Short mmCIF file of C-alpha atoms and ligand atoms in Angstrom, two decimals:
data_model
loop_
_atom_site.label_atom_id
_atom_site.label_comp_id
_atom_site.label_asym_id
_atom_site.label_seq_id
_atom_site.Cartn_x
_atom_site.Cartn_y
_atom_site.Cartn_z
CA UNK A 824 -4.56 -17.29 23.51
CA UNK A 825 -1.32 -18.78 23.83
CA UNK A 826 1.40 -19.56 21.24
CA UNK A 827 0.59 -23.61 21.86
CA UNK A 828 -2.90 -22.52 20.39
CA UNK A 829 -1.11 -21.66 17.03
CA UNK A 830 -2.51 -23.91 13.98
CA UNK A 831 0.93 -25.56 12.42
CA UNK A 832 2.23 -28.67 11.34
CA UNK A 833 5.76 -30.57 11.82
CA UNK A 834 8.76 -29.11 10.11
CA UNK A 835 9.12 -29.76 6.46
CA UNK A 836 11.97 -30.87 4.54
CA UNK A 837 13.75 -27.54 4.74
CA UNK A 838 13.02 -27.77 8.96
CA UNK A 839 10.62 -25.16 8.93
CA UNK A 840 6.44 -25.23 10.13
CA UNK A 841 3.68 -24.19 8.09
CA UNK A 842 1.14 -22.42 9.94
CA UNK A 843 -2.79 -22.48 9.08
CA UNK A 844 -5.22 -19.09 10.12
CA UNK A 845 -8.56 -19.34 9.06
CA UNK A 846 -8.26 -20.06 5.42
CA UNK A 847 -5.00 -18.59 5.30
CA UNK A 848 -1.99 -21.21 5.02
CA UNK A 849 1.99 -19.96 5.30
CA UNK A 850 4.63 -22.34 4.41
CA UNK A 851 8.32 -21.59 3.66
CA UNK A 852 11.10 -22.87 2.24
CA UNK A 853 15.18 -21.82 1.37
CA UNK A 854 14.17 -18.74 -0.61
CA UNK A 855 10.33 -18.30 -0.27
CA UNK A 856 7.05 -17.66 1.42
CA UNK A 857 4.12 -19.85 -0.08
CA UNK A 858 0.68 -18.19 0.86
CA UNK A 859 -2.77 -19.71 0.02
CA UNK A 860 -5.73 -19.17 0.55
CA UNK A 861 -9.48 -20.27 -0.78
CA UNK A 862 -9.50 -18.13 -4.25
CA UNK A 863 -5.53 -18.03 -5.14
CA UNK A 864 -2.32 -18.33 -3.87
CA UNK A 865 0.64 -16.10 -3.55
CA UNK A 866 4.71 -16.19 -3.66
CA UNK A 867 7.29 -14.05 -2.35
CA UNK A 868 11.19 -13.57 -1.26
CA UNK A 869 11.31 -14.33 2.54
CA UNK A 870 13.79 -11.86 2.86
CA UNK A 871 11.01 -9.29 2.37
CA UNK A 872 8.17 -11.34 3.88
CA UNK A 873 10.36 -11.72 7.10
CA UNK A 874 11.21 -7.74 7.51
CA UNK A 875 7.42 -6.74 7.03
CA UNK A 876 6.36 -9.37 9.46
CA UNK A 877 8.59 -8.07 11.85
CA UNK A 878 7.30 -4.62 11.80
CA UNK A 879 3.36 -5.62 11.30
CA UNK A 880 4.19 -7.86 14.89
CA UNK A 881 6.31 -4.96 16.80
CA UNK A 882 4.04 -2.26 15.77
CA UNK A 883 1.01 -4.23 16.76
CA UNK A 884 -0.71 -3.91 13.20
CA UNK A 885 0.44 -0.15 12.92
CA UNK A 886 -1.87 2.82 11.86
CA UNK A 887 -4.40 1.41 8.75
CA UNK A 888 -3.11 -0.96 6.39
CA UNK A 889 0.31 -2.57 5.82
CA UNK A 890 0.78 -3.79 2.99
CA UNK A 891 3.55 -6.60 2.55
CA UNK A 892 3.55 -6.09 -1.11
CA UNK A 893 1.07 -5.39 -3.94
CA UNK A 894 -0.97 -8.92 -3.00
CA UNK A 895 -0.92 -9.54 0.85
CA UNK A 896 -1.10 -7.71 4.15
CA UNK A 897 -3.68 -6.44 7.15
CA UNK A 898 -5.78 -3.56 8.29
CA UNK A 899 -5.66 -2.64 11.95
CA UNK A 900 -9.25 -1.81 13.32
CA UNK A 901 -7.43 -1.72 16.94
CA UNK A 902 -9.32 -4.55 18.52
CA UNK A 903 -9.48 -6.78 15.40
CA UNK A 904 -7.58 -7.18 12.58
CA UNK A 905 -8.41 -8.17 8.63
CA UNK A 906 -5.95 -10.22 7.02
CA UNK A 907 -6.50 -10.13 3.44
CA UNK A 908 -5.06 -11.02 -0.51
CA UNK A 909 -5.75 -8.92 -3.63
CA UNK A 910 -8.37 -6.23 -1.72
CA UNK A 911 -6.18 -3.43 -2.48
CA UNK A 912 -4.66 -4.69 -5.94
CA UNK A 913 -7.33 -3.32 -8.70
CA UNK A 914 -6.87 -6.23 -10.79
CA UNK A 915 -7.84 -8.90 -8.14
CA UNK A 916 -10.83 -6.83 -7.49
CA UNK A 917 -11.95 -6.98 -10.84
CA UNK A 918 -11.85 -10.39 -10.99
CA UNK A 919 -13.25 -10.78 -7.77
CA UNK A 920 -10.00 -12.93 -6.65
CA UNK A 921 -9.56 -10.74 -3.55
CA UNK A 922 -10.50 -12.31 0.04
CA UNK A 923 -10.31 -11.05 3.53
CA UNK A 924 -10.95 -12.48 6.74
CA UNK A 925 -11.28 -10.71 10.32
CA UNK A 926 -9.35 -11.96 13.18
CA UNK A 927 -9.42 -10.88 17.05
CA UNK A 928 -5.81 -9.23 17.20
CA UNK A 929 -4.61 -11.50 19.85
CA UNK A 930 -5.49 -14.87 17.64
CA UNK A 931 -3.11 -13.19 14.69
CA UNK A 932 -1.03 -11.42 16.55
CA UNK A 933 0.37 -14.70 18.35
CA UNK A 934 -0.10 -16.48 15.06
CA UNK A 935 2.43 -13.73 13.11
CA UNK A 936 4.61 -14.10 16.24
CA UNK A 937 4.95 -17.55 15.97
CA UNK A 938 6.02 -17.89 12.06
CA UNK A 939 8.43 -15.34 12.70
CA UNK A 940 10.09 -17.25 15.44
CA UNK A 941 10.15 -20.46 13.78
CA UNK A 942 10.97 -18.50 10.04
CA UNK A 943 14.22 -16.76 11.48
CA UNK A 944 17.73 -18.33 11.35
CA UNK A 945 19.74 -17.07 14.27
CA UNK A 946 21.89 -15.21 11.26
CA UNK A 947 19.31 -13.00 10.34
CA UNK A 948 17.70 -9.71 11.79
CA UNK A 949 14.89 -8.34 10.02
CA UNK A 950 14.98 -5.34 11.95
CA UNK A 951 18.51 -4.68 10.33
CA UNK A 952 19.59 -3.28 7.01
CA UNK A 953 20.38 -5.88 4.78
CA UNK A 954 24.21 -4.30 5.17
CA UNK A 955 24.33 -5.05 8.58
CA UNK A 956 22.59 -8.63 8.82
CA UNK A 957 23.40 -11.99 7.49
CA UNK A 958 20.77 -13.30 4.48
CA UNK A 959 17.58 -15.19 5.86
CA UNK A 960 17.71 -17.75 3.42
CA UNK A 961 18.12 -21.60 3.57
CA UNK A 962 17.32 -24.55 5.55
CA UNK A 963 16.37 -24.07 9.38
CA UNK A 964 19.10 -22.83 11.22
CA UNK A 965 18.97 -21.97 14.91
CA UNK A 966 16.74 -19.11 15.81
CA UNK A 967 16.82 -15.35 16.90
CA UNK A 968 14.47 -14.98 19.47
CA UNK A 969 16.18 -11.58 21.25
CA UNK A 970 16.01 -9.60 17.81
CA UNK A 971 12.18 -10.75 16.73
CA UNK A 972 10.78 -10.02 20.12
CA UNK A 973 12.31 -6.75 20.34
CA UNK A 974 9.66 -3.59 20.15
CA UNK A 975 9.49 -0.13 19.52
CA UNK A 976 11.01 1.76 22.13
CA UNK A 977 8.15 4.00 23.35
CA UNK A 978 8.09 6.92 25.91
CA UNK A 979 5.07 7.55 27.62
CA UNK A 980 6.25 11.73 28.09
CA UNK A 981 9.74 12.55 26.68
CA UNK A 982 12.75 10.90 26.65
CA UNK A 983 15.21 12.20 29.39
CA UNK A 984 12.33 13.48 31.77
CA UNK A 985 11.76 11.09 34.82
CA UNK A 986 9.36 8.48 33.79
CA UNK A 987 11.28 8.29 30.29
CA UNK A 988 14.42 8.55 31.94
CA UNK A 989 15.08 4.57 31.13
CA UNK A 990 15.76 5.33 27.41
CA UNK A 991 19.58 5.60 27.27
CA UNK A 992 21.01 7.85 24.91
CA UNK A 993 24.73 7.37 25.21
CA UNK A 994 27.16 4.66 25.87
CA UNK A 995 24.72 2.38 27.98
CA UNK A 996 22.60 2.37 25.35
CA UNK A 997 23.65 1.48 21.91
CA UNK A 998 27.09 2.46 20.06
CA UNK A 999 26.82 5.08 17.05
CA UNK A 1000 25.96 3.49 13.84
CA UNK A 1001 28.87 3.25 11.30
CA UNK A 1002 26.84 5.83 9.06
CA UNK A 1003 26.56 8.45 11.96
CA UNK A 1004 30.04 8.57 12.92
CA UNK A 1005 30.45 12.54 12.46
CA UNK A 1006 27.28 13.31 14.67
CA UNK A 1007 28.04 15.03 17.27
CA UNK A 1008 27.59 13.58 20.98
CA UNK A 1009 27.07 16.80 22.83
CA UNK A 1010 24.38 17.15 25.02
CA UNK A 1011 22.45 20.10 25.85
CA UNK A 1012 22.51 21.43 29.29
CA UNK A 1013 19.75 22.13 31.46
CA UNK A 1014 19.46 24.80 33.90
CA UNK A 1015 16.12 24.60 35.54
CA UNK A 1016 14.59 27.68 37.78
CA UNK A 1017 14.51 25.65 41.56
CA UNK A 1018 10.84 23.42 41.54
CA UNK A 1019 11.07 22.82 37.97
CA UNK A 1020 14.04 20.00 37.60
CA UNK A 1021 11.19 17.29 36.79
CA UNK A 1022 9.46 19.47 34.24
CA UNK A 1023 12.10 20.62 32.08
CA UNK A 1024 14.42 18.21 30.17
CA UNK A 1025 16.44 18.22 26.90
CA UNK A 1026 18.48 15.46 24.72
CA UNK A 1027 20.49 15.56 21.74
CA UNK A 1028 17.96 13.78 19.10
CA UNK A 1029 20.68 13.35 16.40
CA UNK A 1030 23.01 11.60 19.00
CA UNK A 1031 20.10 9.33 20.23
CA UNK A 1032 19.16 8.70 16.50
CA UNK A 1033 22.96 7.50 15.63
CA UNK A 1034 22.93 4.83 17.84
CA UNK A 1035 19.99 3.46 16.75
CA UNK A 1036 20.37 -0.32 15.68
CA UNK A 1037 17.86 -0.84 13.55
CA UNK A 1038 16.15 0.73 10.23
CA UNK A 1039 12.31 1.32 9.51
CA UNK A 1040 11.46 1.38 13.19
CA UNK A 1041 10.18 4.37 14.44
CA UNK A 1042 10.22 4.74 18.27
CA UNK A 1043 8.82 7.16 20.45
CA UNK A 1044 10.39 9.74 21.54
CA UNK A 1045 7.90 12.25 23.38
CA UNK A 1046 4.17 12.10 23.76
CA UNK A 1047 1.79 15.08 23.75
CA UNK A 1048 -1.97 14.55 24.15
CA UNK A 1049 -2.40 12.62 20.42
CA UNK A 1050 0.90 14.22 18.97
CA UNK A 1051 3.74 11.40 18.59
CA UNK A 1052 7.22 11.94 17.38
CA UNK A 1053 8.53 9.06 15.89
CA UNK A 1054 11.62 9.60 14.58
CA UNK A 1055 13.74 6.38 13.07
CA UNK A 1056 17.06 5.82 10.84
CA UNK A 1057 16.37 4.38 7.25
CA UNK A 1058 18.68 2.28 5.12
CA UNK A 1059 17.42 0.69 2.11
CA UNK A 1060 13.66 -0.20 1.55
CA UNK A 1061 10.81 0.35 3.79
CA UNK A 1062 9.68 -3.11 4.21
CA UNK A 1063 5.83 -2.62 3.99
CA UNK A 1064 4.02 -0.25 1.78
CA UNK A 1065 2.05 1.86 4.87
CA UNK A 1066 -1.90 2.72 3.81
CA UNK A 1067 -2.91 5.59 6.17
CA UNK A 1068 -5.83 5.60 7.67
CA UNK A 1069 -5.00 9.36 9.05
CA UNK A 1070 -2.49 12.22 7.62
CA UNK A 1071 0.98 11.77 8.76
CA UNK A 1072 3.95 14.06 8.58
CA UNK A 1073 7.28 13.60 7.56
CA UNK A 1074 10.35 15.64 8.70
CA UNK A 1075 13.33 14.51 6.56
CA UNK A 1076 16.17 15.13 9.66
CA UNK A 1077 19.21 14.20 7.53
CA UNK A 1078 20.05 12.94 4.16
CA UNK A 1079 17.50 11.74 1.69
CA UNK A 1080 14.66 9.24 1.01
CA UNK A 1081 12.48 8.89 -2.13
CA UNK A 1082 8.90 8.24 -1.42
CA UNK A 1083 6.65 6.42 -4.00
CA UNK A 1084 3.18 7.35 -3.38
CA UNK A 1085 0.25 5.45 -4.83
CA UNK A 1086 -3.53 5.38 -4.31
CA UNK A 1087 -4.37 3.50 -0.97
CA UNK A 1088 -7.06 1.15 -2.41
CA UNK A 1089 -5.96 0.40 -5.91
CA UNK A 1090 -2.44 1.09 -6.24
CA UNK A 1091 -2.56 3.79 -8.98
CA UNK A 1092 0.89 6.00 -9.16
CA UNK A 1093 -0.10 9.74 -7.50
CA UNK A 1094 3.95 10.56 -6.84
CA UNK A 1095 7.45 10.34 -6.43
CA UNK A 1096 8.37 12.64 -3.38
CA UNK A 1097 12.34 13.01 -2.70
CA UNK A 1098 13.00 14.50 0.68
CA UNK A 1099 16.15 15.89 1.24
CA UNK A 1100 17.22 17.03 4.88
CA UNK A 1101 15.46 19.90 6.04
CA UNK A 1102 12.32 18.80 3.58
CA UNK A 1103 8.71 18.63 5.65
CA UNK A 1104 5.94 16.74 3.78
CA UNK A 1105 2.18 15.75 5.03
CA UNK A 1106 0.97 12.32 3.47
CA UNK A 1107 -2.77 12.44 2.91
CA UNK A 1108 -5.14 10.00 4.43
CA UNK A 1109 -5.70 8.10 1.39
CA UNK A 1110 -2.74 6.98 -0.22
CA UNK A 1111 -0.18 4.55 0.49
CA UNK A 1112 3.52 5.03 0.61
CA UNK A 1113 7.09 3.34 0.49
CA UNK A 1114 10.34 4.84 0.98
CA UNK A 1115 13.57 4.46 -0.54
CA UNK A 1116 16.79 5.71 1.67
CA UNK A 1117 20.23 5.56 -0.53
CA UNK A 1118 22.19 6.01 2.40
CA UNK A 1119 21.18 5.71 6.07
CA UNK A 1120 19.10 8.83 7.01
CA UNK A 1121 16.99 10.36 10.04
CA UNK A 1122 13.46 11.31 9.67
CA UNK A 1123 10.56 12.45 11.76
CA UNK A 1124 7.21 10.79 11.73
CA UNK A 1125 4.70 12.71 13.40
CA UNK A 1126 1.77 10.66 13.95
CA UNK A 1127 -1.62 11.80 15.20
CA UNK A 1128 -2.92 9.23 18.10
CA UNK A 1129 -6.61 10.31 18.20
CA UNK A 1130 -8.39 7.19 18.20
CA UNK A 1131 -11.57 8.81 16.35
CA UNK A 1132 -9.47 10.09 13.20
CA UNK A 1133 -10.01 6.76 11.00
CA UNK A 1134 -13.84 6.77 11.40
CA UNK A 1135 -14.13 10.87 10.80
CA UNK A 1136 -11.77 10.41 7.83
CA UNK A 1137 -14.13 7.21 6.67
CA UNK A 1138 -17.34 8.89 7.03
CA UNK A 1139 -15.69 12.59 5.30
CA UNK A 1140 -16.08 14.71 8.49
CA UNK A 1141 -12.55 15.50 8.33
CA UNK A 1142 -10.55 16.24 5.28
CA UNK A 1143 -7.82 13.77 3.68
CA UNK A 1144 -5.27 16.70 3.34
CA UNK A 1145 -4.36 18.18 6.45
CA UNK A 1146 -4.27 21.86 4.53
CA UNK A 1147 -6.16 22.89 1.49
CA UNK A 1148 -3.78 25.76 -0.42
C1 LIG B 750 5.28 4.84 7.56
O1 LIG B 750 4.91 3.94 7.07
O2 LIG B 750 5.27 6.41 7.93
C2 LIG B 750 6.52 4.82 8.01
C3 LIG B 750 6.84 3.50 8.71
C4 LIG B 750 8.32 3.26 9.06
C5 LIG B 750 9.12 4.07 8.92
C6 LIG B 750 9.15 5.36 8.66
C7 LIG B 750 7.53 5.86 8.14
O3 LIG B 750 10.26 4.38 9.45
FE1 LIG B 751 3.34 5.56 6.64
#
């Protein structure tokens, strides 16, 4: 499927195209996205919608569920993707108004990319902190293709080792962010024994993260079998509510994030977790969570990339908690 196969209309009075995928229909005006499906309709701020859409596209539907809000979102089946309305909302379920459709990943990916490209104006960057970008509102005013086609930076071994040394950790990459001006930029010295120069590497992770120009966008800095270290810098609110299909660990590297934790399927509140620098938490495989970072902070998200996990957990063969105390 190519972008020309995406079903869309001519621009409306505000300059934006409307899009259709299966029974779902999407249109935007100056302030809002309007989503409709056979059993209902929904309206949300275009600001929150574009920030969530940007992440769903860049992360290729992520692990498990990406809730854009309490109503609309996607579930990744790693090859196909469910698009849903009301599926993880107790009230919609009871009223039998929830709706889900399954699509081949390339079809929903191309549709989402086309919506994101058409609806993002020149001065808005959905990955940026709201303090570092213009607003997304108003009539169509150019586009920002470079920003919306950015993908997360992903090492195949570790930042700094030969195959991953294209990942920049200095001025040739990005400047130090305004909130991390005090972060030391010293790099460790590596003295490898002869013959091991290609196997031993080290880099200053804090310096690397201090140069991140995006928020709530984990990069992958090391890969060891299924162990993925995905650190990220956070400011304001995680634009999605992530429904886990596996356990995920958080290491708060600096400052503070407040996590709202709810039941994954119903949205019932489960916990408020305030993580300060040095705190470590495991998010169970049966919850959804959204983070609030009052000041730009550094977070290490530790993911288990084992593709068999979601099925083993859903069959009860694996616990939803990493440890039983
Ligand atoms: C998460 O859903 O666990 C998540 C996503 C993006 C982040 C941090 C955490 O930047
Ligand atoms: Fe998560």
